[in-house]
Short mmCIF file of C-alpha atoms and ligand atoms in Angstrom, two decimals:
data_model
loop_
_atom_site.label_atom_id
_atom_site.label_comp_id
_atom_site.label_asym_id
_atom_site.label_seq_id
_atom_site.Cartn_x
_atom_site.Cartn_y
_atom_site.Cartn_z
CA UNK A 139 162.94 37.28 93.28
CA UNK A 140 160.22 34.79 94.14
CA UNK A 141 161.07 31.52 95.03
CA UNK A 142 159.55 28.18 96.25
CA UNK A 143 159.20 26.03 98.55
CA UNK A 144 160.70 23.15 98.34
CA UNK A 145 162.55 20.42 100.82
CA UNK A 146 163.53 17.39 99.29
CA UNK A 147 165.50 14.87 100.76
CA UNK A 148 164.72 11.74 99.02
CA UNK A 149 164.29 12.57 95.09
CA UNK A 150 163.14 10.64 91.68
CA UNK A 151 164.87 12.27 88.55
CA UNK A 152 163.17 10.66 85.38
CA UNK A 153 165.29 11.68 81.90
CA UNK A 154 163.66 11.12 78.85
CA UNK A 155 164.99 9.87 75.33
CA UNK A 156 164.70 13.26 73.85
CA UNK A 157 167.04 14.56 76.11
CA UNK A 158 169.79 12.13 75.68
CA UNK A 159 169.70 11.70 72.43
CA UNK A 160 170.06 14.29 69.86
CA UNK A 161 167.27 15.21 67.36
CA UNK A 162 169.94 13.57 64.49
CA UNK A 163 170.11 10.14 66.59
CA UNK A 164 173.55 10.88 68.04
CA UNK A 165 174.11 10.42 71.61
CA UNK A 166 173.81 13.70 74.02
CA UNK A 167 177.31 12.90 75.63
CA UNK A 168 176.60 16.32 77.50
CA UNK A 169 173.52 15.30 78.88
CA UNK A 170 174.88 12.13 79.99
CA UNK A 171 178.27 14.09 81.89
CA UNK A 172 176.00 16.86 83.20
CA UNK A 173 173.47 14.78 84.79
CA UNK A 174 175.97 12.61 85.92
CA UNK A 175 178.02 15.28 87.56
CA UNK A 176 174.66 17.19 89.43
CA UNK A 177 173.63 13.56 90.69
CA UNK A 178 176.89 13.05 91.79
CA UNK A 179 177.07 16.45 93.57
CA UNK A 180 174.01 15.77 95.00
CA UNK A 181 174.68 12.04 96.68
CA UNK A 182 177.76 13.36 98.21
CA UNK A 183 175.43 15.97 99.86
CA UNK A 184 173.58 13.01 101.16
CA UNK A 185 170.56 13.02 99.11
CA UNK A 186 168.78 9.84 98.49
CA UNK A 187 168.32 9.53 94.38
CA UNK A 188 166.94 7.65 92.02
CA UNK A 189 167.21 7.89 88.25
CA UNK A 190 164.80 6.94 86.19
CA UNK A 191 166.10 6.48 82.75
CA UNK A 192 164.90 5.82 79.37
CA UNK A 193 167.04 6.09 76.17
CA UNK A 194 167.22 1.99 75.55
CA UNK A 195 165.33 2.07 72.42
CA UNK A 196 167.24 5.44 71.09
CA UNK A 197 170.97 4.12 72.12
CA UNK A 198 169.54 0.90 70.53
CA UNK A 199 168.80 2.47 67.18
CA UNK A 200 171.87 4.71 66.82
CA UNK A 201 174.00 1.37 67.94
CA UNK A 202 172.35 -0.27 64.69
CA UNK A 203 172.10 2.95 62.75
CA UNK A 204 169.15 2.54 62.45
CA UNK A 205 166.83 6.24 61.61
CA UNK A 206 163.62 4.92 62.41
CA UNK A 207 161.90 3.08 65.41
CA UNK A 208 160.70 -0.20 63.97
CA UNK A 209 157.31 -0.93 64.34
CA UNK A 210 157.16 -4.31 65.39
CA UNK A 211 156.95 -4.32 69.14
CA UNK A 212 159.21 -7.65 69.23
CA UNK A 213 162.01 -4.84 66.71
CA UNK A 214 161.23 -2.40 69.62
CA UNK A 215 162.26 -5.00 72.54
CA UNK A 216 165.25 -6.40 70.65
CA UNK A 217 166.92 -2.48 70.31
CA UNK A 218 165.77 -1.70 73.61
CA UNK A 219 167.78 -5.54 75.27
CA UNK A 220 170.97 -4.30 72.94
CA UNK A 221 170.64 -0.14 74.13
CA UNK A 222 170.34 -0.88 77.82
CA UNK A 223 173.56 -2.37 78.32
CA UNK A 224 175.04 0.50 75.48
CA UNK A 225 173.02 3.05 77.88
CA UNK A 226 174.09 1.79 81.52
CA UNK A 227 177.95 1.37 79.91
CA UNK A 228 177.60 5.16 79.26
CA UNK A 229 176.39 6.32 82.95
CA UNK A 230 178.87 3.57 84.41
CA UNK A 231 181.33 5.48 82.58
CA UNK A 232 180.45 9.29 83.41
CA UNK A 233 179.56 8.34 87.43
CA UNK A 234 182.98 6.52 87.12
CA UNK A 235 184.46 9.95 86.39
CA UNK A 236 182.56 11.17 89.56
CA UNK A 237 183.24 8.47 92.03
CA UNK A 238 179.92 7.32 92.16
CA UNK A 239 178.58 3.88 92.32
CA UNK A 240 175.44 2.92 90.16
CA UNK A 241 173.12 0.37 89.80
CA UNK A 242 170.45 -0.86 87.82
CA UNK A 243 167.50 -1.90 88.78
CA UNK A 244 164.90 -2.75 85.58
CA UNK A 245 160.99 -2.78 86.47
CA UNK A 246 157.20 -3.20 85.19
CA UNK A 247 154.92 -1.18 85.90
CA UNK A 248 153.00 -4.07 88.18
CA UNK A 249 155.62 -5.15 89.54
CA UNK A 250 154.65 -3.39 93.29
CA UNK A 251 151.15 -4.95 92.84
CA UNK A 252 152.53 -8.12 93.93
CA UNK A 253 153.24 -7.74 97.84
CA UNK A 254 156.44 -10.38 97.56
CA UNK A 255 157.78 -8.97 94.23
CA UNK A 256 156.86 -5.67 95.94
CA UNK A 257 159.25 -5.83 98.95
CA UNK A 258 161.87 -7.21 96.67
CA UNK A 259 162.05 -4.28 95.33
CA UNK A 260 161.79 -1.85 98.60
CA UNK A 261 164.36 -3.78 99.97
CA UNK A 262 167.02 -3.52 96.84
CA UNK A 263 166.13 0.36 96.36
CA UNK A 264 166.74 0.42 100.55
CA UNK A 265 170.27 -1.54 100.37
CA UNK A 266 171.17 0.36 97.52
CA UNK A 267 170.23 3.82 98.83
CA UNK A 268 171.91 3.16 102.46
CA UNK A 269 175.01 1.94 100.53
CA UNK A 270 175.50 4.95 98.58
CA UNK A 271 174.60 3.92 95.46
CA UNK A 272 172.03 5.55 92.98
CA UNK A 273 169.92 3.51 91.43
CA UNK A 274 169.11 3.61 87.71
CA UNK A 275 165.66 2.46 86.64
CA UNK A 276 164.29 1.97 83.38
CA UNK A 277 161.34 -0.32 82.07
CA UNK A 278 162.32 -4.28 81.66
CA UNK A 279 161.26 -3.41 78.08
CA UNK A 280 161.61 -7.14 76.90
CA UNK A 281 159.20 -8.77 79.48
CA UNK A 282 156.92 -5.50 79.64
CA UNK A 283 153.94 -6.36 77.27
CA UNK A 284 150.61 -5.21 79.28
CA UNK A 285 149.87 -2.33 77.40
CA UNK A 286 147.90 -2.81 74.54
CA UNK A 287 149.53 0.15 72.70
CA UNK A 288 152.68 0.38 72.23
CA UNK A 289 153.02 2.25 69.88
CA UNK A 290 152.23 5.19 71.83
CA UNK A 291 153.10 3.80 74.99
CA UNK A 292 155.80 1.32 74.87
CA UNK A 293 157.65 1.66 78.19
CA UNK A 294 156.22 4.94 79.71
CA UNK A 295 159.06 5.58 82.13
CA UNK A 296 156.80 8.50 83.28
CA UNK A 297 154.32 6.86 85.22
CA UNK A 298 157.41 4.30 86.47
CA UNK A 299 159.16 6.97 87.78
CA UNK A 300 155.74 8.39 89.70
CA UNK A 301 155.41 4.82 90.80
CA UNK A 302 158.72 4.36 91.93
CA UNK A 303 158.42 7.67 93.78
CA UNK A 304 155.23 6.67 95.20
CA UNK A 305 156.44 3.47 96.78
CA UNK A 306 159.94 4.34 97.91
CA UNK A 307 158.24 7.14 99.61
CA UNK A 308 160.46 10.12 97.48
CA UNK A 309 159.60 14.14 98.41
CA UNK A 310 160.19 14.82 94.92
CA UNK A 311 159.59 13.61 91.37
CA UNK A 312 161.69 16.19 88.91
CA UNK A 313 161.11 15.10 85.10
CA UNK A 314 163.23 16.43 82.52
CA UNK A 315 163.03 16.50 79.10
CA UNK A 316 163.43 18.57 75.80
CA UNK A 317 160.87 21.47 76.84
CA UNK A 318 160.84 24.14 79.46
CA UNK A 319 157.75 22.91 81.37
CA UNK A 320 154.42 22.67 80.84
CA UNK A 321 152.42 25.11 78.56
CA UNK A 322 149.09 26.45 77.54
CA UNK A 323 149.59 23.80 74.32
CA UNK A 324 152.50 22.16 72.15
CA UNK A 325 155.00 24.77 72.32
CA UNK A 326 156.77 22.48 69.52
CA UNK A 327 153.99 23.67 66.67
CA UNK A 328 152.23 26.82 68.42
CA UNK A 329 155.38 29.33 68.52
CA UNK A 330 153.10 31.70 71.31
CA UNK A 331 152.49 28.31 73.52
CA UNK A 332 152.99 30.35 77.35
CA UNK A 333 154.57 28.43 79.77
CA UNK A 334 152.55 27.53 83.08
CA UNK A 335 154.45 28.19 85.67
CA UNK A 336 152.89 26.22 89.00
CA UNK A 337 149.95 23.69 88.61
CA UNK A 338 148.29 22.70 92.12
CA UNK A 339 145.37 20.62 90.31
CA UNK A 340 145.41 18.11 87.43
CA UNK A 341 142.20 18.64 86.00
CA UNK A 342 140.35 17.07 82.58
CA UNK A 343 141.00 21.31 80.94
CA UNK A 344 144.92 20.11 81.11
CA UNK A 345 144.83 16.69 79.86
CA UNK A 346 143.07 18.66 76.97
CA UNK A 347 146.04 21.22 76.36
CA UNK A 348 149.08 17.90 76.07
CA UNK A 349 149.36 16.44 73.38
CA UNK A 350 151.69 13.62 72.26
CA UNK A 351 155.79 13.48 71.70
CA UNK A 352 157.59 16.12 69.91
CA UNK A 353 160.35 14.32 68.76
CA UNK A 354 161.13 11.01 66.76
CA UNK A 355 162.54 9.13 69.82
CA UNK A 356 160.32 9.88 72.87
CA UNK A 357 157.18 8.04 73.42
CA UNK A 358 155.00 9.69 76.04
CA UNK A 359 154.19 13.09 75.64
CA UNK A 360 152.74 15.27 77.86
CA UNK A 361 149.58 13.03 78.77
CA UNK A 362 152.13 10.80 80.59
CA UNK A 363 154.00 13.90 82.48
CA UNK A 364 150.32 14.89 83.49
CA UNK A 365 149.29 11.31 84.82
CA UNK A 366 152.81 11.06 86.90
CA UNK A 367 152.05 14.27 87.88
CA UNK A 368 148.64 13.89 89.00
CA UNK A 369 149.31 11.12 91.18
CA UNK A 370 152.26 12.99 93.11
CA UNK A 371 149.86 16.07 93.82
CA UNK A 372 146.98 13.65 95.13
CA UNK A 373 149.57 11.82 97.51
CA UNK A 374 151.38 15.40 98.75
CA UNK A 375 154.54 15.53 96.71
CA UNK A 376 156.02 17.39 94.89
CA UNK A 377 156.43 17.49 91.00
CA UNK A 378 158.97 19.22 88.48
CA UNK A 379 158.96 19.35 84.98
CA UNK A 380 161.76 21.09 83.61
CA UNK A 381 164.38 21.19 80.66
CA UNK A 382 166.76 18.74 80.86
CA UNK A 383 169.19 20.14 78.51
CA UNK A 384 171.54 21.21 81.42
CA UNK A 385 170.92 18.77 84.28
CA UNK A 386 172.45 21.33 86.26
CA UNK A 387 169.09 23.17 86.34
CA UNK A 388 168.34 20.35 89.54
CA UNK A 389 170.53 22.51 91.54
CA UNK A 390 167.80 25.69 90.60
CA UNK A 391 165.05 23.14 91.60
CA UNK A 392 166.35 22.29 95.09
CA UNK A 393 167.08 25.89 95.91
CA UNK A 394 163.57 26.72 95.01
CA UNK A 395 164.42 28.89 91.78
CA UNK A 396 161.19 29.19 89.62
CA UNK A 397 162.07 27.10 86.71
CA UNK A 398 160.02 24.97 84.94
CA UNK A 399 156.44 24.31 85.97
CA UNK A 400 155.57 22.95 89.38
CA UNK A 401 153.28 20.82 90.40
CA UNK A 402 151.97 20.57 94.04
CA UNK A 403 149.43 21.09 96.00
CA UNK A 404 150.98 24.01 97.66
CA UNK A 405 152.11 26.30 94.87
CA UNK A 406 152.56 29.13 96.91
CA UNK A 407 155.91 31.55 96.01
CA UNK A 408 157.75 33.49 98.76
CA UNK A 409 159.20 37.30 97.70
N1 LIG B 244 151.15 21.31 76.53
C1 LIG B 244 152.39 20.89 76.29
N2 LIG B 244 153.44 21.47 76.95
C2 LIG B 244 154.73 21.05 76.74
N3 LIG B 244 155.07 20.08 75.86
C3 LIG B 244 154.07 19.45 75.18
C4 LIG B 244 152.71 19.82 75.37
N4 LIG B 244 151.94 19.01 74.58
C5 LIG B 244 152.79 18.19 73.94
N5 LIG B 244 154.07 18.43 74.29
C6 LIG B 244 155.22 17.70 73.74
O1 LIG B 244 155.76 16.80 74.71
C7 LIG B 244 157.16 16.63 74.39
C8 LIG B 244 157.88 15.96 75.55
O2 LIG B 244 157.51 14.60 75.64
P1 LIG B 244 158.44 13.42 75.01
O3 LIG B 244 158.77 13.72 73.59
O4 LIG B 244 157.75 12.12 75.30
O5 LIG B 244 159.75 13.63 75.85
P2 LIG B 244 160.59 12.67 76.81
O6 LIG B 244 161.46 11.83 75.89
O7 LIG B 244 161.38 13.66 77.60
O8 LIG B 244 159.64 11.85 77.64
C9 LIG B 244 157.61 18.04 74.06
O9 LIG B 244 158.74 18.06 73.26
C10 LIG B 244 156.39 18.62 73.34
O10 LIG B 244 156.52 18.54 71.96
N1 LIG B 245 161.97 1.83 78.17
C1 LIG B 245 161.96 2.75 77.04
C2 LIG B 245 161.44 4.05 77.56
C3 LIG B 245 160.38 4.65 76.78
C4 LIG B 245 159.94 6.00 77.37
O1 LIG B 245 159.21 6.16 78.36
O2 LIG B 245 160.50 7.02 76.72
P1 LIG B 245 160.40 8.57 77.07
O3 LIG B 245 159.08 9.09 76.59
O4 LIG B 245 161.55 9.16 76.33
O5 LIG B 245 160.57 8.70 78.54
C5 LIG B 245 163.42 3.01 76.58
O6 LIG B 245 164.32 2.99 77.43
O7 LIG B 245 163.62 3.29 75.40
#
């Protein structure tokens, strides 16, 4: 069987809304106890992780019952303020179950661009890592208003989670969410969309194959996943997309199982 190559030490997992929250709105409880049991698994192995979390704005709208994202970006900060503290009650209560301590740590996208805020930051990720504790990141959502669009973009926890690995220096960025990997085009409307198995390049040919979200609740897309991407093949890590359904599939990833697509710069597989 061929397998990869891949040593990871310190590692970034970014989870997206459409895996932890059902297509109906409901909350993926399995999702949340799977991912929370790998991580778990993992950090008493004495890996370094952080999580990178959205799922605000969807625990936000099934906490109101509400079936639509509101359009308002000032409706779209309010849900998000009332789903983190829903969302971070959930993973304090599954890591609970593990024995593992949690924090959470909420970011803009900037917020490194400033040296002082900068080391702020280093140094809580460093405290928190050398005490055992896994961060969980998501967007500060309500003070987060740089991007002109956001109703396309609103909190792209992709590119926060490439950041994030960037700065804290991580081997390996794994992204999960609601598709196998990366494919030829939307496997979500073309049924014969192939799967692409190991990218070493981000060129303009596969920013031309992603196209937007395929569900109600996530925001990015693939264009996002590409951009995160990018930037952790031009600065020599190592990128996975892969299905986040079972969060168990991080255990294929570290032992260098070919699932999902991979992104690096050194794609090559070993018989
Ligand atoms: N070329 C592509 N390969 C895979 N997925 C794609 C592609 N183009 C668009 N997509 C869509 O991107 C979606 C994943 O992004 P998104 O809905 O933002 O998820 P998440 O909440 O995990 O960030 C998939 O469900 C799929 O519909
Ligand atoms: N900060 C937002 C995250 C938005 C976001 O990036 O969503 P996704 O495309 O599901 O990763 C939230 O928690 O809802």
């Amino acid at each position: 069987m061929t397998s990869r190559h891949i040593q990871a030490n310190r590692i970034v997992i970014k989870v997206g809304t459409s895996s932890l929250i059902h297509p109906n709105g409901a909350i993926n409880l399995e999702t949340f106890d799977q991912l929370a049991y790998t991580l778990s698994a993992l950090n008493n192995q004495g890996k370094e992780l952080i999580l990178v979390s959205s799922g605000a704005i969807g625990v936000g709208l099934n906490k109101m019952h509400l079936k639509q994202r509101p359009s308002e970006i000032g409706a779209q900060q309010a849900l998000a303020a009332i789903g983190q503290s829903e969302l971070m009650t959930l993973f304090t209560q599954r890591f609970d179950h593990y024995l593992t301590d949690i924090a959470q740590v909420l970011l803009t996208h900037d917020i490194f661009d400033y040296p002082k805020s900068n080391k702020f930051v280093m140094d809580t990720f460093n405290c928190l890592l050398n005490d055992n504790v896994i961060p969980i990141v998501n967007e500060n959502d309500t003070v987060a208003t740089d991007e002109l669009d956001h109703h396309t973009t609103f909190g792209d926890n992709d590119q926060l989670s490439a950041i994030v690995a960037s700065h804290m220096n991580a081997d390996l960025l794994i992204v999960l969410s609601d598709i196998d990997g990366f494919y030829d085009r939307n496997p979500k409307k073309f049924a014969d969309a192939n799967l692409i198995q190991t990218v070493s390049n981000v060129g303009d040919d596969d920013f031309t194959i992603a196209g937007g979200s395929g569900s109600r609740f996530g925001t990015g897309g693939m264009r996002t996943k590409l951009l995160a991407a990018k930037r952790m093949i031009d600065e020599d890590r190592q990128m996975v997309l892969a299905n986040g359904q079972d969060p168990q599939i991080i255990f294929d990833i570290l032992a260098g199982k070919p699932v999902g697509t991979l992104f690096s710069k050194e794609c090559v597989s070993h018989e």
